[in-house]
Amino acid sequence: MGGPFLTSPVALPPSKLVVKRLKAPCLTLKVALQPEEFGQRAESLQSLEASTASR
């Protein structure tokens, strides 16, 4: 499971897309290079989104 933000980035608000690009530009590169590692990062990324949304 890569997450909904990978399959449908358009569904996200523009502001969240900008935050993602600023926060993790190298993360997307690592995803392409190490997809198996992204499985673990996906969980931390979701928790990051949750904390960002609660602010």
XYZ file of C-alpha atoms in Angstrom:
55
model
C 0.000 0.000 0.000
C 1.617 3.208 -1.157
C -1.115 5.478 0.142
C -3.787 7.638 -1.524
C -1.398 10.573 -1.935
C 0.680 8.529 -4.405
C -2.182 7.362 -6.602
C -4.313 10.518 -6.492
C -2.318 13.641 -5.577
C -4.961 15.818 -7.239
C -7.478 14.820 -4.579
C -5.417 16.593 -1.937
C -5.771 20.317 -1.259
C -3.151 22.481 -3.024
C -1.774 23.651 0.309
C -1.096 20.086 1.442
C 0.610 19.327 -1.856
C 2.925 22.287 -1.373
C 3.730 21.206 2.174
C 4.508 17.694 0.973
C 6.845 18.970 -1.727
C 8.631 21.234 0.736
C 8.818 18.684 3.544
C 9.771 15.578 1.602
C 11.216 16.239 -1.846
C 13.944 13.673 -1.242
C 11.395 11.219 0.170
C 9.846 10.720 -3.256
C 13.315 10.045 -4.647
C 13.939 7.444 -1.954
C 10.590 5.862 -2.762
C 11.673 5.314 -6.345
C 15.048 3.964 -5.267
C 13.946 1.944 -2.229
C 10.243 1.022 -2.423
C 10.568 -1.606 0.306
C 11.858 1.033 2.717
C 8.906 3.290 1.906
C 6.561 0.779 3.547
C 7.974 1.790 6.913
C 8.168 5.466 5.993
C 4.536 5.456 4.875
C 3.388 4.879 8.447
C 5.508 7.728 9.796
C 4.322 9.913 6.906
C 0.682 9.264 7.784
C 1.349 10.165 11.416
C 3.054 13.320 10.143
C -0.044 14.237 8.146
C -2.238 13.607 11.183
C -0.146 15.893 13.369
C -0.057 18.543 10.635
C -3.829 18.419 10.174
C -4.474 18.714 13.914
C -2.469 21.938 14.155
